[in-house]
Short mmCIF file of C-alpha atoms and ligand atoms in Angstrom, two decimals:
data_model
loop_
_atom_site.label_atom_id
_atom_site.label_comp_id
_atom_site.label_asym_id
_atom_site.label_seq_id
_atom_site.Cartn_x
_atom_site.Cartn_y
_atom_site.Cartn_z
CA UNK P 27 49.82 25.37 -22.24
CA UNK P 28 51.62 27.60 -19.75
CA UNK P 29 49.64 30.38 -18.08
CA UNK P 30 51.07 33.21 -20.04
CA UNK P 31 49.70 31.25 -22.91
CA UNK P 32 46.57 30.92 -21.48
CA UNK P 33 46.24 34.60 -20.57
CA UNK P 34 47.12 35.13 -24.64
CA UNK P 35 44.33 32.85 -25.58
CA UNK P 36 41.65 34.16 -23.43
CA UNK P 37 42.15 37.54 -24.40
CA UNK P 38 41.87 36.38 -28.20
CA UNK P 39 38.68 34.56 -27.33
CA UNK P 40 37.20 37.82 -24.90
CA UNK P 41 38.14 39.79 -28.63
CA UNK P 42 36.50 37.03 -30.91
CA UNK P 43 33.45 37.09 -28.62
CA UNK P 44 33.24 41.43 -28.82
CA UNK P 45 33.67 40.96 -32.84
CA UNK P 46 31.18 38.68 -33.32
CA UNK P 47 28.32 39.65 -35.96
CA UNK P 48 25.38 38.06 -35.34
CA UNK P 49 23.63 35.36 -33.00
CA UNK P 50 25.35 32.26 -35.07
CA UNK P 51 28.77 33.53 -34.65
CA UNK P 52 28.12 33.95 -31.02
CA UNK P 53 26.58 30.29 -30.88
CA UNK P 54 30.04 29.20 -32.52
CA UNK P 55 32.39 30.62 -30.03
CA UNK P 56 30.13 29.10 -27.25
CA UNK P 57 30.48 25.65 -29.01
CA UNK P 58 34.04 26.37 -29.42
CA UNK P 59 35.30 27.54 -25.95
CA UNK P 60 32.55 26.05 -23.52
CA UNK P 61 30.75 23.86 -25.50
CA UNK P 62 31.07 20.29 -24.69
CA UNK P 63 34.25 19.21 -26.78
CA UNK P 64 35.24 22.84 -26.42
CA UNK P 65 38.94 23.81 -25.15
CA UNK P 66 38.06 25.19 -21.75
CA UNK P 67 36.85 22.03 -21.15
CA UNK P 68 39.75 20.46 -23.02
CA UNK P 69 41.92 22.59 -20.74
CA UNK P 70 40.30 21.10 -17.49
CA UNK P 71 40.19 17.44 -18.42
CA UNK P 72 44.27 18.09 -19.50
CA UNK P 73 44.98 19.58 -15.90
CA UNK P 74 46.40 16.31 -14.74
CA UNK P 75 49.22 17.04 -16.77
CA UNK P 76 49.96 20.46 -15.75
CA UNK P 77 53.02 19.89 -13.02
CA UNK P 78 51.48 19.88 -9.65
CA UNK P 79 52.71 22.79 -8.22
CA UNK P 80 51.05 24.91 -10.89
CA UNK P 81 48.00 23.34 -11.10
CA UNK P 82 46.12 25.19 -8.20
CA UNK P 83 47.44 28.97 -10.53
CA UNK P 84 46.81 27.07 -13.46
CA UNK P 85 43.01 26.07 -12.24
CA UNK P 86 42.69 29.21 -10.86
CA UNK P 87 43.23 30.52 -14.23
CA UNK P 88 41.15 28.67 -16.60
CA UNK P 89 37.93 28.98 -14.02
CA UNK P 90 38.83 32.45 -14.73
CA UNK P 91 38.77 32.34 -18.35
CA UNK P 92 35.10 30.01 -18.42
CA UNK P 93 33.70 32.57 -16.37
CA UNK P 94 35.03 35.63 -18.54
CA UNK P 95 33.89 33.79 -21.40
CA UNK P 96 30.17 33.13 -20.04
CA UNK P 97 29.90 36.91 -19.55
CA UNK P 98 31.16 38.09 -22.25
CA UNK P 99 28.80 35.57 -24.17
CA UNK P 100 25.64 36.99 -21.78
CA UNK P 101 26.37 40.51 -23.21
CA UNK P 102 26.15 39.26 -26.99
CA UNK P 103 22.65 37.68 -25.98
CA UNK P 104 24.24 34.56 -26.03
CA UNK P 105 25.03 31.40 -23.54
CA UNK P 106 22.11 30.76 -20.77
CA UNK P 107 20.46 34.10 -22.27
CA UNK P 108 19.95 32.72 -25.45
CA UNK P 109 17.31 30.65 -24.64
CA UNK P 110 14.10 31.57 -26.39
CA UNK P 111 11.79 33.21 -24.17
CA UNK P 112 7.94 31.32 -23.62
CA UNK P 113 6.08 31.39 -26.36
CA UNK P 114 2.67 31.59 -24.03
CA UNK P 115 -0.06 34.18 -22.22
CA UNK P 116 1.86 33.33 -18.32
CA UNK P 117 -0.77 35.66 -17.13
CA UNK P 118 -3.21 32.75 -17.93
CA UNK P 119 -4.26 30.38 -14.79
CA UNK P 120 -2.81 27.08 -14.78
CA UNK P 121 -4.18 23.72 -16.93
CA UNK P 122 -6.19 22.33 -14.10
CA UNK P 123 -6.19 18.40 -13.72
CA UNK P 124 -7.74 15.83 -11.50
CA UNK P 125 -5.00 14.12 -8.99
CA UNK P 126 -6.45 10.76 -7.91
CA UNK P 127 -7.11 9.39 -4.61
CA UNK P 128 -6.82 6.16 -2.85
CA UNK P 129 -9.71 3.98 -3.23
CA UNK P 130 -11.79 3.86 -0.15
CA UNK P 131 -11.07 -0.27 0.20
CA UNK P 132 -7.14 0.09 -0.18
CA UNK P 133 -7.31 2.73 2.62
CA UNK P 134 -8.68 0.38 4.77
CA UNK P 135 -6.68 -2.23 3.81
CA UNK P 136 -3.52 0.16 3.95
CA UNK P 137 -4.54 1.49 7.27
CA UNK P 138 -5.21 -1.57 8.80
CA UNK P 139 -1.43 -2.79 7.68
CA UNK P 140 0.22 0.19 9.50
CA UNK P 141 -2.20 -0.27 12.60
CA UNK P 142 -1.03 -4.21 13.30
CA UNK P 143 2.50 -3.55 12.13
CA UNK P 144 2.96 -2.00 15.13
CA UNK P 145 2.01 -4.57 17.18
CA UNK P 146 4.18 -6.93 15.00
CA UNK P 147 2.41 -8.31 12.61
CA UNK P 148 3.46 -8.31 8.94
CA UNK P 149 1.21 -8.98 5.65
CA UNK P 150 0.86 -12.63 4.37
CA UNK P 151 -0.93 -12.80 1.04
CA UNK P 152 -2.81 -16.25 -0.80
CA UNK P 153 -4.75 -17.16 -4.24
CA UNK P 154 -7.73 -16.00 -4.75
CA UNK P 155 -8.00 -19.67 -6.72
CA UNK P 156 -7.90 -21.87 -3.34
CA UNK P 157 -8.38 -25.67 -3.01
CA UNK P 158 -11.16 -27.98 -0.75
CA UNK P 159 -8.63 -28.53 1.86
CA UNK P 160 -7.33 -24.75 2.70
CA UNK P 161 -10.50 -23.15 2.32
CA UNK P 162 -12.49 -25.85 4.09
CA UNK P 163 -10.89 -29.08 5.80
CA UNK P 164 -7.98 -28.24 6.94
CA UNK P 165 -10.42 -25.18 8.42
CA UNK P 166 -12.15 -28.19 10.26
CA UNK P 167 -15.44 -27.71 8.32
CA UNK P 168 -17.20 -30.88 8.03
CA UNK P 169 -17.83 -32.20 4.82
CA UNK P 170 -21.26 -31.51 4.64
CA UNK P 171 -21.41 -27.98 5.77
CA UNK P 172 -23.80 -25.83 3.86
CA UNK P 173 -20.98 -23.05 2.60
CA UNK P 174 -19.38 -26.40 0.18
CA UNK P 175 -22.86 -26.40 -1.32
CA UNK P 176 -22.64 -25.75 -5.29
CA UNK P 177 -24.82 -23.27 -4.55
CA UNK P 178 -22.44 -20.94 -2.28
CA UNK P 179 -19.37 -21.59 -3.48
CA UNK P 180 -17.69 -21.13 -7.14
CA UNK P 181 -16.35 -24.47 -7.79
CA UNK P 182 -14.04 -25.27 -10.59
CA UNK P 183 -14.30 -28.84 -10.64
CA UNK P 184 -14.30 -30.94 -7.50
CA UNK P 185 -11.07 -29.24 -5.78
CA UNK P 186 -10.68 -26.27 -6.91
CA UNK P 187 -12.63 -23.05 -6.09
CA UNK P 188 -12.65 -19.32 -5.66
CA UNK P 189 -11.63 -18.94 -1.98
CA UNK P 190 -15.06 -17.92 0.14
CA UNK P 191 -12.53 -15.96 3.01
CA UNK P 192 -9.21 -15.49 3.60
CA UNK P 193 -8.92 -17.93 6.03
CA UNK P 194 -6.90 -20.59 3.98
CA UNK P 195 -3.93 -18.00 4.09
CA UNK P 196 -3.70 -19.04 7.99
CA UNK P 197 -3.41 -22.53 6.57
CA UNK P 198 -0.70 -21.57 4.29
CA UNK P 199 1.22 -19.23 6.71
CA UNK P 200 1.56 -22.24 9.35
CA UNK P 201 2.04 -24.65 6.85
CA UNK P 202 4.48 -22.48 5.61
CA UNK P 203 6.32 -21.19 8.72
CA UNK P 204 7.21 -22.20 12.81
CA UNK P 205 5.33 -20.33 15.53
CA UNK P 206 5.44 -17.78 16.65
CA UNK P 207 3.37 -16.16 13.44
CA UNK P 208 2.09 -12.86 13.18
CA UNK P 209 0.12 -12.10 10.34
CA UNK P 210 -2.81 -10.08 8.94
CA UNK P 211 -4.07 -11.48 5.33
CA UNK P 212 -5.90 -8.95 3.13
CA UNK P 213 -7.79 -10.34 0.28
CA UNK P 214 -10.55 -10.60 -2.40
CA UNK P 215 -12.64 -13.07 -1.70
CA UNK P 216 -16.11 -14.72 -3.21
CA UNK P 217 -19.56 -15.93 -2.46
CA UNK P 218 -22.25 -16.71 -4.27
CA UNK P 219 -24.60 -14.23 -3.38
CA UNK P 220 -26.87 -11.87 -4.77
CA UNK P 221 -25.70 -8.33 -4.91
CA UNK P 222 -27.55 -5.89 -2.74
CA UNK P 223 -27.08 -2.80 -0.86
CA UNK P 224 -25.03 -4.82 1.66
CA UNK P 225 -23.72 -8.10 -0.44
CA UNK P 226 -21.63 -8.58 -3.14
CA UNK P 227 -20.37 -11.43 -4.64
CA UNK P 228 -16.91 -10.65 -4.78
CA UNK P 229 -15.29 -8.79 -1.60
CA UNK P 230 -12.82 -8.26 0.71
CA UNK P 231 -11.84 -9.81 4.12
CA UNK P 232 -8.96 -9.29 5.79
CA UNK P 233 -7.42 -11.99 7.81
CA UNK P 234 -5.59 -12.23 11.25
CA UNK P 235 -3.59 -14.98 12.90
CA UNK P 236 -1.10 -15.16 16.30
CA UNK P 237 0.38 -18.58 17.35
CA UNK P 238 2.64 -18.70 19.55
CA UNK P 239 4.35 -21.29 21.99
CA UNK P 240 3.66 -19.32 24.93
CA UNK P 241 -0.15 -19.47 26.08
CA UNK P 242 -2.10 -17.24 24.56
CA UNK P 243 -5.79 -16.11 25.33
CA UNK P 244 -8.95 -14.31 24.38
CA UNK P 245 -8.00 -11.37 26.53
CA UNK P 246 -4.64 -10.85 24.17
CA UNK P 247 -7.41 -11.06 21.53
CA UNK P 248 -9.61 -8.87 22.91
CA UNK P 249 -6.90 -5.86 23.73
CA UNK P 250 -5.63 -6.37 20.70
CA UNK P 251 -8.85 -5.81 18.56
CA UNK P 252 -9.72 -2.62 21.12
CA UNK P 253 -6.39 -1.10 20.04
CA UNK P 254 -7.36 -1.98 16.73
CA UNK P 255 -10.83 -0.17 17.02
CA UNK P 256 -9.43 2.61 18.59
CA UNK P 257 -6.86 3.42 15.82
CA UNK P 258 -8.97 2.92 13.00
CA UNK P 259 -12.72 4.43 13.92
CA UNK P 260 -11.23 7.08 16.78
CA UNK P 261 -11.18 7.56 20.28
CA UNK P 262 -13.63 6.34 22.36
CA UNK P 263 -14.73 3.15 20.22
CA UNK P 264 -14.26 -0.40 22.08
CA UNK P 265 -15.25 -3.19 21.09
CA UNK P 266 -17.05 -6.38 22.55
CA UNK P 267 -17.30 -10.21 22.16
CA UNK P 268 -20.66 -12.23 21.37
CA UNK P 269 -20.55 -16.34 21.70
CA UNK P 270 -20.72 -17.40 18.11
CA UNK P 271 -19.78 -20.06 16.44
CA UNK P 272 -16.99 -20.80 13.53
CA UNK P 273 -15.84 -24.34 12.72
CA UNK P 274 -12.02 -23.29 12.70
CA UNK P 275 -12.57 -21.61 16.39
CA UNK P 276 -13.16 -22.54 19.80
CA UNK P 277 -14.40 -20.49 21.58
CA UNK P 278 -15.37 -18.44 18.62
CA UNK P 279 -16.90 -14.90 19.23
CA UNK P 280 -18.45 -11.91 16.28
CA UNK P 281 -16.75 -8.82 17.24
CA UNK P 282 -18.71 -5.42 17.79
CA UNK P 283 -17.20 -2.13 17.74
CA UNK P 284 -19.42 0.54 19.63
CA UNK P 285 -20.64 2.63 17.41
CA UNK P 286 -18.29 5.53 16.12
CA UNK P 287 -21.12 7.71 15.19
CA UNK P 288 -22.93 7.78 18.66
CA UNK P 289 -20.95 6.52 20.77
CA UNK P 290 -23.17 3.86 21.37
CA UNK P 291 -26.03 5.83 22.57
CA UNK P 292 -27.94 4.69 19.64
CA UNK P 293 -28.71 5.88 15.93
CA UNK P 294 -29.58 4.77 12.17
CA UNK P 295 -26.71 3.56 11.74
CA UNK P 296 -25.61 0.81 14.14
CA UNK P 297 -29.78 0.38 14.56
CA UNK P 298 -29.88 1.95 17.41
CA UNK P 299 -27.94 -0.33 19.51
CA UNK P 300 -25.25 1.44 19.73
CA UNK P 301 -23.29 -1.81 18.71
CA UNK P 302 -21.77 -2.54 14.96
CA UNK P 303 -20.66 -5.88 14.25
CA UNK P 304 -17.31 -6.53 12.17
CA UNK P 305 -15.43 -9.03 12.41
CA UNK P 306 -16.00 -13.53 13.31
CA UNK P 307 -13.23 -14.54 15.65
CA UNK P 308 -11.48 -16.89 18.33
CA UNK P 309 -8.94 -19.19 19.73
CA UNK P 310 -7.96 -21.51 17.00
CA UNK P 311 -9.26 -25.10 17.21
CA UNK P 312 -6.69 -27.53 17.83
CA UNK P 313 -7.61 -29.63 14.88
CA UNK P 314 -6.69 -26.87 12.73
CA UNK P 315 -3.26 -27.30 14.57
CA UNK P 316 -3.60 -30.88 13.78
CA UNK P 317 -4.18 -30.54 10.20
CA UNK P 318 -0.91 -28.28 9.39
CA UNK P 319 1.13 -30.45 11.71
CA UNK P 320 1.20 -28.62 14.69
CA UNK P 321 1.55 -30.18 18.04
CA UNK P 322 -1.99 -28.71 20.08
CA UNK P 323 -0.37 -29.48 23.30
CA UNK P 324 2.39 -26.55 22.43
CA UNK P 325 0.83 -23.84 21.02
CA UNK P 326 -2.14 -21.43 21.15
CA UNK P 327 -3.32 -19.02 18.98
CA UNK P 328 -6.32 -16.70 18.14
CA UNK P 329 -7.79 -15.77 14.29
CA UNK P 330 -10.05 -13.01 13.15
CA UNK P 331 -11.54 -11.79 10.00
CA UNK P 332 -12.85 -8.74 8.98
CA UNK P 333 -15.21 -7.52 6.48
CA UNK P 334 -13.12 -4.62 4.30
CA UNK P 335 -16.48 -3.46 2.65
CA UNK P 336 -18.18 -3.46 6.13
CA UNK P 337 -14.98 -1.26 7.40
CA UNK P 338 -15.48 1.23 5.06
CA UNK P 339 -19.09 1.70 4.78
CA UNK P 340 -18.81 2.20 8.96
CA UNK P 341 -16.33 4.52 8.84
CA UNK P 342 -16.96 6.77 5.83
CA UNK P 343 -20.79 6.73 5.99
CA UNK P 344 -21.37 4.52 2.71
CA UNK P 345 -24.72 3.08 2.95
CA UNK P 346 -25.04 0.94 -0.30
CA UNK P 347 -21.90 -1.48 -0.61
CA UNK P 348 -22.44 -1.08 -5.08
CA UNK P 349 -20.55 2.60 -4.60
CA UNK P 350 -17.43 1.08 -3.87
CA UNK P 351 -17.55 -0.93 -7.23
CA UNK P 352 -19.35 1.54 -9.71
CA UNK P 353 -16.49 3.87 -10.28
CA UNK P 354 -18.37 6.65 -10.09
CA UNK P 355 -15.69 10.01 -9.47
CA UNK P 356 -18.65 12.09 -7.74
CA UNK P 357 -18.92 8.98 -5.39
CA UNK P 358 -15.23 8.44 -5.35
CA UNK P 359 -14.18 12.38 -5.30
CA UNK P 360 -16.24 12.86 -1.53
CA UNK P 361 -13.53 10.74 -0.09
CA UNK P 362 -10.61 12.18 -2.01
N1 DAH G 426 -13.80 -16.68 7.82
C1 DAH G 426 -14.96 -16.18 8.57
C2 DAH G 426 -16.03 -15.75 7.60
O1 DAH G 426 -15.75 -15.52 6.46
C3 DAH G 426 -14.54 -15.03 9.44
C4 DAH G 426 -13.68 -15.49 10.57
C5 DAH G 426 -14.25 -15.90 11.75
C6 DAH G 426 -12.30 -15.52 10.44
C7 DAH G 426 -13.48 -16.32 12.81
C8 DAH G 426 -11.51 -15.94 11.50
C9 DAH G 426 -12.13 -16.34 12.68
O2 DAH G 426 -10.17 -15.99 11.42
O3 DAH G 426 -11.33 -16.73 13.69
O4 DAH G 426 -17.15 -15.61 8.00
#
């Protein structure tokens, strides 16, 4: 097509468009000039053809024509204008509905995440289905230690049970891996116990390990759970160390942070000693080295684990540990 032809043709179409009758025959022009298979279209995927020299005029031209086209098919009530207007009352208020919110565990779980990934550490993850020797020997717990007993533990047989902490993911993750490891383990994990304000059978624990080849101590440990404290309950909170004792530790310490709430002057809460406890932690035994074929002699580590439920109910003021379970939105919606 040469451009006088194209001036020809537009000016046919601008006339079919002004003659048109009724809504259809304007729908029919649009199909047939800018419809998809229409010949504007047809025009513009042709254009490679057009000589080069004339194909900037020739462009110039047919962008020309769609746009004469689209106008003259606006002032028939046709095109974009066509569309049917909303058959609805748009004074009325909008449909509300209910945008959900992160459950109060996963925030802690989420939170806690961001708060070590700063200082390195990345997320390791294990069964919930664990056997005897990551959940308790390679943990150094002797064989006779009350927490095997039938009546703590959900066995599956003689080897198999339902993980009691997340500390078999350390096993895994140095099994698994050369020092120097970094890792925090969130988890479900399962006790037999009888559910009460404050126990639940099934909960969540979340894990921490650092081994390195360099020497590490209990004062890493200790600035690295204030930092943690600090982020996640708010300024002012700091945390201290008790003696304790854990068979996979040594020295093993529970973990206090002051209390959030008073700031450890004392209140319902933290029972007025202005101390909450959180977490079991220490320097990890050498024979846990031993058991995932470590050398003791060349690295040191520490391990922590938290309570998830504990966490929460701290932070957000939760006083029976059943909320966080039941489902209930006007529980749920208070921490939306
Ligand atoms: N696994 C312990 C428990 O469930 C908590 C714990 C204590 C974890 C000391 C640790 C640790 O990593 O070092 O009671």
């Amino acid at each position: 097509m040469t451009l006088a032809e194209l001036e020809k043709a537009k000016a046919e179409s601008l006339a079919e468009i002004a003659a048109a009758a009724d809504a259809a025959a304007v729908e029919a022009l649009r199909v047939r000039y800018i419809g998809r298979n229409g010949s504007i279209p047809a025009l513009i995927k042709a254009m490679k053809d057009v000589p080069k020299e004339e194909r900037p005029a020739f462009g110039k031209a047919v962008q020309a024509w769609r746009a004469e086209v689209e106008a003259a098919l606006a002032s028939k009530g046709g095109g974009a204008a066509a569309e049917k207007p909303v058959d609805a009352d748009l004074t009325l208020p909008g449909r509300w509905f209910a945008l959900g919110a992160k459950h109060p565990l996963s925030r802690v779980i989420e939170e806690t995440a961001r708060i070590f990934g700063h200082l390195g550490f990345t997320v390791a993850d294990g069964p919930e289905l664990e056997n005897r020797f990551n959940n308790f020997t390679a943990l150094n717990t002797p064989p006779h230690h009350p927490s095997m007993d039938r009546s703590d533990t959900f066995w599956f047989g003689d080897d198999t049970l339902l993980r009691t902490q997340t500390s078999p993911v350390q096993i895994r993750t140095m099994m698994e891996n050369k020092p120097p490891i970094r890792v925090i383990c969130p988890g479900r994990t399962y006790r037999r116990d009888t559910t009460d304000a404050t126990h639940s059978a099934n909960f969540h624990q979340i894990e921490g390990l650092y081994v390195d080849t360099k020497p590490v101590s209990l004062a890493d440990l200790k600035s690295v759970l204030a930092y943690f404290a600090h982020e996640m309950m708010g300024d002012g909170v700091t945390v201290r160390f008790r003696p304790h004792f854990f068979p996979f530790t040594e020295p093993s310490v529970e973990v206090d942070f002051s209390c959030h709430l008073c700031k450890g002057k004392g209140c319902r809460v933290c029972k007025e000693s202005g101390w909450i406890e959180v977490a079991g932690a220490g320097m990890v035994d050498p024979r846990v080295f031993g058991h995932v074929g470590y050398d003791p002699e060349k690295v040191s580590g520490y391990a922590f684990g938290f309570g998830v439920e504990r966490i929460a109910m701290i932070k957000y003021g939760i006083p029976d540990i059943r909320w966080l379970y039941e489902n209930d939105v006007r529980f749920l919606s208070q921490l939306a």
